[in-house]
Tab-separated table of C-alpha atoms and ligand atoms in Angstrom:
chain	number	residue	atom	x	y	z
I	1	MET	CA	28.528	-18.329	2.039
I	2	LYS	CA	30.723	-21.351	2.583
I	3	SER	CA	33.822	-20.019	0.826
I	4	LEU	CA	33.723	-16.784	2.765
I	5	LYS	CA	33.420	-18.775	5.973
I	6	ASP	CA	36.576	-20.717	5.100
I	7	THR	CA	38.571	-17.672	3.970
I	8	ASP	CA	37.490	-14.829	6.198
I	9	SER	CA	35.124	-15.632	9.013
I	10	VAL	CA	35.598	-12.119	10.427
I	11	ILE	CA	33.986	-10.473	7.419
I	12	LEU	CA	31.343	-13.209	7.286
I	13	ASP	CA	30.466	-12.491	10.933
I	14	LEU	CA	30.132	-8.800	10.142
I	15	ILE	CA	27.882	-9.542	7.152
I	16	GLN	CA	25.723	-11.720	9.373
I	17	LYS	CA	25.566	-8.965	11.995
I	18	GLU	CA	24.515	-6.470	9.348
I	19	THR	CA	21.907	-8.900	7.990
I	20	GLU	CA	20.503	-9.192	11.505
I	21	ARG	CA	20.512	-5.383	11.895
I	22	GLN	CA	18.617	-4.940	8.620
I	23	GLU	CA	16.194	-7.765	9.398
I	24	HIS	CA	15.231	-6.543	12.866
I	25	GLY	CA	15.555	-2.809	12.388
I	26	ILE	CA	13.273	-0.350	10.617
I	27	GLU	CA	14.898	1.496	7.748
I	28	LEU	CA	13.562	5.014	7.303
I	29	ILE	CA	16.562	6.530	5.541
I	30	ALA	CA	14.971	8.021	2.439
I	31	SER	CA	17.808	7.056	0.092
I	32	GLU	CA	17.921	3.383	1.111
I	33	ASN	CA	16.056	0.295	0.008
I	34	TYR	CA	16.315	-3.503	-0.048
I	35	VAL	CA	17.290	-5.133	-3.340
I	36	SER	CA	15.998	-8.529	-4.428
I	37	LYS	CA	18.090	-11.662	-4.110
I	38	ALA	CA	18.244	-11.700	-7.918
I	39	VAL	CA	19.945	-8.302	-7.904
I	40	MET	CA	22.382	-9.509	-5.239
I	41	GLU	CA	23.183	-12.693	-7.166
I	42	ALA	CA	24.031	-10.705	-10.311
I	43	THR	CA	26.192	-8.365	-8.222
I	44	GLY	CA	28.014	-11.338	-6.714
I	45	SER	CA	28.758	-13.007	-10.067
I	46	VAL	CA	31.894	-13.722	-12.171
I	47	LEU	CA	31.181	-10.567	-14.162
I	48	THR	CA	33.267	-8.799	-11.513
I	49	ASN	CA	36.350	-10.358	-13.153
I	50	LYS	CA	36.077	-8.514	-16.454
I	51	TYR	CA	37.686	-5.379	-17.862
I	52	SER	CA	35.641	-3.709	-20.583
I	53	GLU	CA	36.685	-0.085	-21.066
I	54	GLY	CA	34.803	1.331	-24.013
I	55	TYR	CA	31.239	0.748	-25.136
I	56	VAL	CA	29.219	-2.095	-26.689
I	57	GLY	CA	31.030	-3.299	-29.833
I	58	ARG	CA	33.924	-0.848	-29.227
I	59	ARG	CA	36.024	-2.194	-26.339
I	60	TYR	CA	39.682	-1.710	-25.499
I	61	TYR	CA	39.941	-5.302	-24.189
I	62	GLY	CA	39.214	-8.687	-25.735
I	63	GLY	CA	36.691	-11.220	-24.508
I	64	ASN	CA	33.780	-8.830	-24.177
I	65	GLU	CA	31.214	-10.623	-26.337
I	66	VAL	CA	29.142	-11.647	-23.296
I	67	ILE	CA	29.633	-8.330	-21.497
I	68	ASP	CA	28.406	-6.547	-24.630
I	69	GLU	CA	25.145	-8.479	-24.399
I	70	VAL	CA	24.814	-7.678	-20.695
I	71	GLU	CA	25.404	-3.952	-21.168
I	72	GLN	CA	23.102	-3.791	-24.204
I	73	LEU	CA	20.317	-5.430	-22.176
I	74	ALA	CA	20.796	-2.888	-19.388
I	75	ILE	CA	20.631	-0.071	-21.967
I	76	ASP	CA	17.547	-1.451	-23.726
I	77	ARG	CA	15.682	-2.009	-20.460
I	78	CYS	CA	16.623	1.445	-19.184
I	79	LYS	CA	15.231	2.939	-22.403
I	80	ALA	CA	12.041	0.885	-22.120
I	81	LEU	CA	11.598	1.861	-18.476
I	82	PHE	CA	12.147	5.608	-18.782
I	83	GLY	CA	11.488	6.199	-22.481
I	84	CYS	CA	14.814	7.949	-22.991
I	85	GLU	CA	16.540	8.350	-26.378
I	86	HIS	CA	20.009	7.408	-25.145
I	87	ALA	CA	21.203	5.663	-21.976
I	88	ASN	CA	24.704	5.313	-20.557
I	89	VAL	CA	24.579	2.647	-17.827
I	90	GLN	CA	28.246	2.818	-16.792
I	91	PRO	CA	28.332	5.493	-14.044
I	92	LEU	CA	29.671	4.004	-10.826
I	93	SER	CA	27.382	6.129	-8.665
I	94	GLY	CA	25.328	9.315	-8.594
I	95	SER	CA	28.082	11.836	-7.938
I	96	PRO	CA	30.367	10.411	-10.672
I	97	ALA	CA	27.382	10.480	-13.074
I	98	ASN	CA	26.836	14.167	-12.380
I	99	ALA	CA	30.567	14.821	-12.672
I	100	ALA	CA	30.581	13.134	-16.089
I	101	VAL	CA	27.661	15.281	-17.257
I	102	TYR	CA	29.333	18.510	-16.140
I	103	PHE	CA	32.585	17.360	-17.720
I	104	ALA	CA	30.747	16.548	-20.960
I	105	VAL	CA	28.769	19.745	-21.471
I	106	LEU	CA	30.418	22.483	-19.354
I	107	LYS	CA	33.803	24.150	-19.099
I	108	PRO	CA	35.281	24.910	-15.673
I	109	GLY	CA	33.844	28.214	-14.513
I	110	ASP	CA	30.579	27.861	-16.448
I	111	LYS	CA	27.473	28.997	-14.633
I	112	VAL	CA	24.846	26.471	-13.455
I	113	LEU	CA	21.664	26.859	-11.446
I	114	GLY	CA	21.078	24.261	-8.708
I	115	LEU	CA	19.021	23.837	-5.538
I	116	LYS	CA	20.898	24.804	-2.368
I	117	LEU	CA	22.004	21.848	-0.198
I	118	ASP	CA	20.299	22.951	3.017
I	119	HIS	CA	17.118	23.609	1.040
I	120	GLY	CA	17.018	20.022	-0.213
I	121	GLY	CA	19.684	19.949	-2.938
I	122	HIS	CA	22.606	17.517	-3.222
I	123	LEU	CA	26.303	18.102	-2.542
I	124	SER	CA	27.054	17.520	-6.223
I	125	HIS	CA	24.671	20.352	-7.171
I	126	GLY	CA	27.216	23.057	-6.444
I	127	HIS	CA	28.039	22.930	-2.743
I	128	PRO	CA	31.293	24.796	-2.030
I	129	VAL	CA	32.988	21.764	-0.379
I	130	ASN	CA	32.170	19.537	-3.392
I	131	PHE	CA	34.051	19.394	-6.711
I	132	SER	CA	30.918	20.825	-8.351
I	133	GLY	CA	31.066	24.023	-6.339
I	134	MET	CA	34.830	24.306	-6.777
I	135	LEU	CA	35.008	23.793	-10.548
I	136	TYR	CA	31.797	25.422	-11.733
I	137	ASP	CA	30.057	28.680	-10.961
I	138	PHE	CA	26.908	27.368	-9.302
I	139	VAL	CA	24.184	29.833	-8.446
I	140	GLN	CA	21.783	28.333	-5.945
I	141	TYR	CA	18.024	28.710	-5.834
I	142	GLU	CA	16.067	28.131	-2.630
I	143	VAL	CA	12.686	27.188	-1.261
I	144	GLU	CA	10.322	29.762	0.246
I	145	GLU	CA	10.567	30.214	4.013
I	146	GLU	CA	6.806	30.139	4.649
I	147	SER	CA	5.690	27.334	2.342
I	148	GLY	CA	8.876	25.292	1.974
I	149	LEU	CA	8.197	25.240	-1.779
I	150	ILE	CA	10.319	26.221	-4.772
I	151	ASP	CA	8.859	29.358	-6.359
I	152	MET	CA	9.280	28.903	-10.125
I	153	GLY	CA	8.812	32.646	-10.661
I	154	LYS	CA	11.961	33.227	-8.597
I	155	VAL	CA	13.860	30.478	-10.414
I	156	ARG	CA	12.987	32.251	-13.670
I	157	GLU	CA	14.138	35.619	-12.296
I	158	ILE	CA	17.484	34.127	-11.262
I	159	ALA	CA	17.843	32.427	-14.653
I	160	LEU	CA	17.089	35.662	-16.571
I	161	ARG	CA	19.574	37.571	-14.424
I	162	GLU	CA	22.375	34.971	-14.366
I	163	LYS	CA	22.061	33.476	-17.880
I	164	PRO	CA	23.375	30.033	-16.802
I	165	LYS	CA	24.820	27.525	-19.241
I	166	MET	CA	22.780	24.805	-17.554
I	167	ILE	CA	19.784	24.563	-15.207
I	168	LEU	CA	19.744	21.599	-12.826
I	169	ALA	CA	16.491	20.388	-11.278
I	170	GLY	CA	16.673	17.710	-8.615
I	171	PHE	CA	16.920	17.120	-4.885
I	172	SER	CA	17.771	14.840	-1.993
I	173	ALA	CA	15.395	16.304	0.558
I	174	TYR	CA	12.386	17.978	-1.048
I	175	SER	CA	8.997	16.384	-0.553
I	176	ARG	CA	7.056	18.012	-3.363
I	177	ASN	CA	6.832	17.326	-7.082
I	178	LEU	CA	9.039	19.499	-9.248
I	179	ASP	CA	7.398	21.373	-12.093
I	180	TRP	CA	9.519	19.787	-14.821
I	181	LYS	CA	7.755	21.671	-17.617
I	182	ALA	CA	8.360	25.031	-15.958
I	183	PHE	CA	12.062	24.219	-15.489
I	184	LYS	CA	12.336	23.234	-19.140
I	185	GLU	CA	10.545	26.398	-20.319
I	186	ILE	CA	12.891	28.578	-18.268
I	187	ALA	CA	15.917	26.717	-19.653
I	188	ASP	CA	14.631	27.252	-23.199
I	189	GLU	CA	13.920	30.921	-22.532
I	190	VAL	CA	17.527	31.601	-21.444
I	191	GLY	CA	19.143	29.118	-23.842
I	192	ALA	CA	20.390	26.810	-21.077
I	193	ILE	CA	20.856	23.052	-21.140
I	194	SER	CA	18.191	21.366	-18.996
I	195	MET	CA	19.395	18.684	-16.594
I	196	ALA	CA	17.361	16.717	-14.051
I	197	ASP	CA	18.844	14.564	-11.301
I	198	ILE	CA	16.050	12.146	-10.353
I	199	SER	CA	18.184	10.009	-7.997
I	200	HIS	CA	15.633	10.090	-5.207
I	201	VAL	CA	12.436	9.626	-7.193
I	202	ALA	CA	13.539	7.423	-10.116
I	203	GLY	CA	11.576	4.456	-8.745
I	204	LEU	CA	8.424	6.544	-8.396
I	205	ILE	CA	8.862	7.779	-11.970
I	206	ALA	CA	9.590	4.278	-13.290
I	207	GLY	CA	6.506	3.057	-11.409
I	208	LYS	CA	4.444	5.802	-13.077
I	209	ALA	CA	3.410	7.262	-9.720
I	210	ILE	CA	4.783	10.761	-10.441
I	211	ASP	CA	5.621	12.749	-13.588
I	212	SER	CA	8.846	12.226	-15.496
I	213	PRO	CA	11.239	14.878	-16.810
I	214	VAL	CA	12.714	12.414	-19.337
I	215	PRO	CA	10.416	13.386	-22.249
I	216	PHE	CA	11.440	17.076	-22.040
I	217	PHE	CA	14.866	17.356	-20.484
I	218	ASP	CA	18.163	17.297	-22.394
I	219	ILE	CA	19.945	15.213	-19.748
I	220	VAL	CA	18.652	13.146	-16.806
I	221	THR	CA	20.853	11.401	-14.243
I	222	THR	CA	19.776	8.968	-11.573
I	223	THR	CA	21.233	6.626	-9.022
I	224	THR	CA	19.911	3.080	-9.311
I	225	HIS	CA	19.902	2.194	-5.601
I	226	LYS	CA	17.317	4.482	-4.025
I	227	THR	CA	13.570	4.222	-4.795
I	228	LEU	CA	14.539	2.366	-7.997
I	229	ARG	CA	15.695	-0.575	-5.837
I	230	GLY	CA	18.687	-1.667	-7.886
I	231	PRO	CA	22.381	-2.110	-7.068
I	232	ARG	CA	24.534	0.858	-6.061
I	233	GLY	CA	25.227	2.751	-9.246
I	234	ALA	CA	23.775	5.287	-11.646
I	235	VAL	CA	22.766	5.935	-15.252
I	236	ILE	CA	22.782	8.980	-17.496
I	237	MET	CA	19.913	9.410	-19.949
I	238	CYS	CA	19.889	12.054	-22.659
I	239	LYS	CA	18.574	13.235	-25.981
I	240	ASN	CA	20.456	11.791	-28.963
I	241	GLU	CA	22.123	15.140	-29.672
I	242	PHE	CA	24.001	14.864	-26.340
I	243	ALA	CA	24.767	11.128	-26.599
I	244	LYS	CA	28.278	11.431	-28.009
I	245	ALA	CA	29.368	14.135	-25.567
I	246	ILE	CA	27.920	12.246	-22.581
I	247	ASP	CA	29.533	8.948	-23.529
I	248	ARG	CA	32.931	10.598	-24.057
I	249	GLY	CA	32.522	12.610	-20.863
I	250	LEU	CA	32.009	9.428	-18.851
I	251	PHE	CA	34.641	7.333	-20.629
I	252	PRO	CA	37.444	8.226	-21.195
I	253	GLY	CA	36.626	11.560	-19.530
I	254	MET	CA	35.786	10.546	-15.999
I	255	GLN	CA	35.915	6.789	-15.439
I	256	GLY	CA	37.934	3.745	-16.448
I	257	GLY	CA	36.460	0.259	-16.672
I	258	PRO	CA	32.755	-0.181	-15.956
I	259	HIS	CA	31.616	-2.478	-13.146
I	260	ASP	CA	30.014	-5.156	-15.308
I	261	HIS	CA	28.652	-7.188	-12.384
I	262	VAL	CA	26.805	-4.109	-11.174
I	263	ASN	CA	25.617	-3.272	-14.683
I	264	ALA	CA	24.149	-6.784	-14.937
I	265	ALA	CA	22.376	-6.143	-11.634
I	266	LYS	CA	21.088	-2.828	-13.024
I	267	ALA	CA	19.605	-4.803	-15.944
I	268	VAL	CA	17.907	-7.153	-13.455
I	269	ALA	CA	16.540	-4.217	-11.450
I	270	PHE	CA	15.212	-2.543	-14.620
I	271	LEU	CA	13.458	-5.797	-15.571
I	272	GLU	CA	11.898	-5.931	-12.099
I	273	ALA	CA	10.812	-2.304	-12.407
I	274	LEU	CA	9.145	-3.062	-15.752
I	275	GLN	CA	6.756	-5.529	-14.059
I	276	PRO	CA	3.234	-4.363	-13.111
I	277	GLU	CA	3.936	-5.096	-9.394
I	278	PHE	CA	6.518	-2.319	-9.394
I	279	GLN	CA	3.798	0.224	-10.108
I	280	ASP	CA	1.918	-1.009	-7.016
I	281	TYR	CA	5.089	-0.619	-4.988
I	282	ALA	CA	5.642	2.959	-6.246
I	283	LYS	CA	2.076	3.975	-5.387
I	284	LYS	CA	2.291	2.369	-1.939
I	285	VAL	CA	5.574	4.154	-1.176
I	286	ILE	CA	3.791	7.495	-1.630
I	287	VAL	CA	0.640	6.473	0.253
I	288	ASN	CA	2.760	5.251	3.187
I	289	ALA	CA	4.732	8.521	3.221
I	290	GLN	CA	1.532	10.570	3.156
I	291	VAL	CA	0.069	8.550	6.029
I	292	MET	CA	3.234	9.029	8.085
I	293	ALA	CA	3.330	12.782	7.370
I	294	GLN	CA	-0.304	13.177	8.400
I	295	GLU	CA	0.122	11.074	11.550
I	296	LEU	CA	3.220	13.070	12.532
I	297	MET	CA	1.394	16.371	12.024
I	298	ASN	CA	-1.572	15.029	14.030
I	299	ARG	CA	0.882	14.529	16.904
I	300	GLY	CA	2.195	18.095	16.659
I	301	TYR	CA	5.311	17.562	14.531
I	302	LYS	CA	6.071	20.200	11.929
I	303	VAL	CA	6.671	18.615	8.522
I	304	VAL	CA	8.415	20.904	6.021
I	305	SER	CA	5.858	21.996	3.364
I	306	ASN	CA	3.136	20.356	5.487
I	307	GLY	CA	3.144	17.023	3.726
I	308	THR	CA	4.625	15.061	0.873
I	309	ASP	CA	4.005	14.136	-2.766
I	310	ASN	CA	6.769	11.547	-2.810
I	311	HIS	CA	8.601	9.041	-0.615
I	312	LEU	CA	10.225	11.436	1.838
I	313	MET	CA	9.677	14.246	4.293
I	314	VAL	CA	11.796	16.465	6.503
I	315	ILE	CA	10.484	16.872	10.055
I	316	ASP	CA	11.431	20.051	11.898
I	317	MET	CA	12.190	18.514	15.298
I	318	THR	CA	12.454	21.870	17.047
I	319	SER	CA	8.648	21.684	17.054
I	320	LYS	CA	9.187	19.037	19.780
I	321	GLY	CA	12.107	20.709	21.539
I	322	VAL	CA	14.747	18.258	20.266
I	323	SER	CA	17.425	18.581	17.605
I	324	GLY	CA	17.554	16.355	14.545
I	325	LYS	CA	20.588	14.584	15.960
I	326	GLU	CA	18.930	13.913	19.341
I	327	ALA	CA	15.933	12.431	17.522
I	328	GLU	CA	18.197	10.351	15.261
I	329	VAL	CA	20.131	8.991	18.260
I	330	ALA	CA	16.972	8.130	20.236
I	331	LEU	CA	15.412	6.348	17.252
I	332	GLU	CA	18.661	4.464	16.601
I	333	GLU	CA	18.453	3.218	20.187
I	334	VAL	CA	15.194	1.381	19.406
I	335	GLY	CA	16.357	0.140	15.998
I	336	ILE	CA	14.896	2.790	13.699
I	337	SER	CA	17.360	4.322	11.206
I	338	THR	CA	16.820	7.903	10.085
I	339	SER	CA	19.081	10.735	8.988
I	340	ARG	CA	19.318	14.148	10.576
I	341	SER	CA	18.915	16.925	8.071
I	342	THR	CA	18.950	20.660	7.794
I	343	VAL	CA	15.612	22.370	7.385
I	344	PRO	CA	15.365	25.373	5.051
I	345	PHE	CA	16.730	28.506	6.775
I	346	ASP	CA	18.093	26.314	9.579
I	347	THR	CA	19.543	28.272	12.473
I	348	ARG	CA	21.481	25.252	13.797
I	349	LYS	CA	24.801	23.865	12.477
I	350	PRO	CA	24.922	21.226	9.656
I	351	MET	CA	26.431	18.581	12.027
I	352	ASP	CA	23.582	19.135	14.485
I	353	PRO	CA	20.680	20.487	12.430
I	354	SER	CA	17.011	20.974	13.297
I	355	GLY	CA	15.498	18.386	11.000
I	356	LEU	CA	15.100	14.666	10.550
I	357	ARG	CA	14.652	13.221	7.061
I	358	ILE	CA	12.649	10.024	6.743
I	359	GLY	CA	11.371	8.035	3.784
I	360	THR	CA	9.237	4.994	3.050
I	361	PRO	CA	10.880	3.065	0.153
I	362	ALA	CA	12.534	0.422	2.342
I	363	ILE	CA	9.591	-0.249	4.667
I	364	THR	CA	7.248	-0.416	1.678
I	365	THR	CA	9.524	-2.946	-0.038
I	366	ARG	CA	9.374	-5.164	3.041
I	367	GLY	CA	5.574	-4.935	3.034
I	368	PHE	CA	4.573	-2.285	5.569
I	369	THR	CA	0.903	-1.328	5.194
I	370	THR	CA	-0.667	2.021	6.087
I	371	GLU	CA	-1.704	0.479	9.444
I	372	ASP	CA	1.903	-0.473	10.120
I	373	CYS	CA	2.892	3.109	9.268
I	374	VAL	CA	0.450	4.483	11.847
I	375	GLU	CA	1.883	2.112	14.454
I	376	LEU	CA	5.391	3.133	13.420
I	377	VAL	CA	4.658	6.845	13.940
I	378	ASP	CA	3.275	5.968	17.367
I	379	ILE	CA	6.471	4.122	18.194
I	380	MET	CA	8.599	7.042	16.933
I	381	ASP	CA	6.641	9.574	18.949
I	382	LYS	CA	6.904	7.438	22.103
I	383	THR	CA	10.635	7.019	21.517
I	384	ILE	CA	11.266	10.734	21.220
I	385	GLN	CA	9.273	11.414	24.368
I	386	ALA	CA	11.076	8.656	26.268
I	387	ARG	CA	14.502	9.538	24.854
I	388	GLU	CA	16.174	9.846	28.270
I	389	ASN	CA	14.555	6.719	29.755
I	390	LYS	CA	16.742	3.693	28.925
I	391	GLU	CA	14.215	1.210	30.293
I	392	ALA	CA	11.332	2.586	28.268
I	393	LEU	CA	13.537	2.576	25.168
I	394	SER	CA	14.411	-1.098	25.615
I	395	GLU	CA	10.698	-1.920	25.888
I	396	ILE	CA	10.035	0.031	22.671
I	397	ARG	CA	12.924	-1.840	20.996
I	398	LYS	CA	10.883	-5.045	21.462
I	399	GLU	CA	7.877	-3.505	19.699
I	400	VAL	CA	10.152	-2.597	16.777
I	401	VAL	CA	11.374	-6.207	16.529
I	402	THR	CA	7.779	-7.490	16.592
I	403	LEU	CA	6.830	-5.142	13.760
I	404	CYS	CA	9.865	-6.279	11.748
I	405	LYS	CA	9.060	-9.960	12.296
I	406	LYS	CA	5.650	-9.326	10.756
I	407	HIS	CA	7.495	-8.469	7.501
I	408	PRO	CA	10.504	-10.762	7.096
I	409	LEU	CA	13.219	-9.563	4.762
I	410	TYR	CA	16.050	-11.988	4.022
I	411	LEU	CA	16.025	-14.424	6.990
K	501	LIG	C1	22.037	10.298	-3.745
K	501	LIG	C2	22.158	11.400	-4.700
K	501	LIG	C3	23.290	11.561	-5.509
K	501	LIG	C4	24.595	10.842	-5.275
K	501	LIG	O1	24.626	9.531	-5.351
K	501	LIG	P1	25.871	8.684	-4.801
K	501	LIG	O2	25.592	7.376	-5.400
K	501	LIG	O3	25.784	8.739	-3.320
K	501	LIG	O4	27.113	9.324	-5.331
K	501	LIG	C5	23.279	12.539	-6.485
K	501	LIG	N1	22.216	13.339	-6.635
K	501	LIG	C6	21.131	13.242	-5.858
K	501	LIG	C7	19.989	14.176	-6.083
K	501	LIG	C8	21.062	12.280	-4.853
K	501	LIG	O5	19.991	12.215	-4.066
């Protein structure tokens, strides 16, 4: 990064610090991952210079003949990867993608069913502090207190009672497979549009490790930067009958010019995800998560729903007499990144909840095996027990570095 060094050594220093932090820390935040150098090179390219409002072949600016090819490639690869009828690759991120969908197919005040935030849903699925909860009449479904699972019978009851315009299936902190078919049947029964937000599991779906809603659902949104391992961004997929509304909803409805450098990087990430190795990665992500869940439960930790079908789990830390935040802070101290999280029916406050959400996409990308995952759970357990002992924590920090050095990332 010679030019950056000459122009702004302060930012360069910070990038180097962050590189060091990523290289020698363990990333367990379920929504994070490490992209390839190819994805980063596309993101850092001259495509950032271009304005291209509009769509392929229909732009409001000149000079888009190359950009058209880039965007078309991203669209074609997205279609090949997920088998969707129509793909819009322009959303800047997950929340704007969802906003564009709502804008395209709903009117303010329309009723939508979505999973409650503290039961594993996302802010943009109708939380009162989010635009979604302010502009639309979201009715929230929940998980069961005992099992931690979504009861589809109850979802159907709510749908029959509320007659929503749209039913949204998707989550940020739910460790079980959704019954896509059941959601779609309920939507059909009440005449609702079916929407899935697969932001968290898109990589597992692309890697054919779990079932896809794309063949049934009217509209599917996803971020590209979580398990899918692409640049920060999102796509909207839909049936052809919604294509026009979705495209108009996104532009000119919600966004201005697309980020062409990022869309090129999305195309690169889709190409990577189309390779057979990506299917190995997706399977390993799940196996690693299942090993970690089992090892945690063996050590007396309560895992919500008692296991996982995907890349993530929420640990109820009150089973160990600590809060989610205390656990997060202790793990941070030894170089392990996690995110505190509410557990369903949490009695603690959202800023200091009972749970800790962890996930395995990033560690799997850097090559962690199931044996490494067992060692990692050991390290985590030791850390939480030693949370008030600075000396012990600095010894554990060294073990974390050793484990990271076994699986080099960018350095
Ligand atoms: C992460 C996430 C989003 C939002 O993505 P951003 O890129 O952070 O805006 C939307 N929906 C779900 C289910 C998510 O997990």
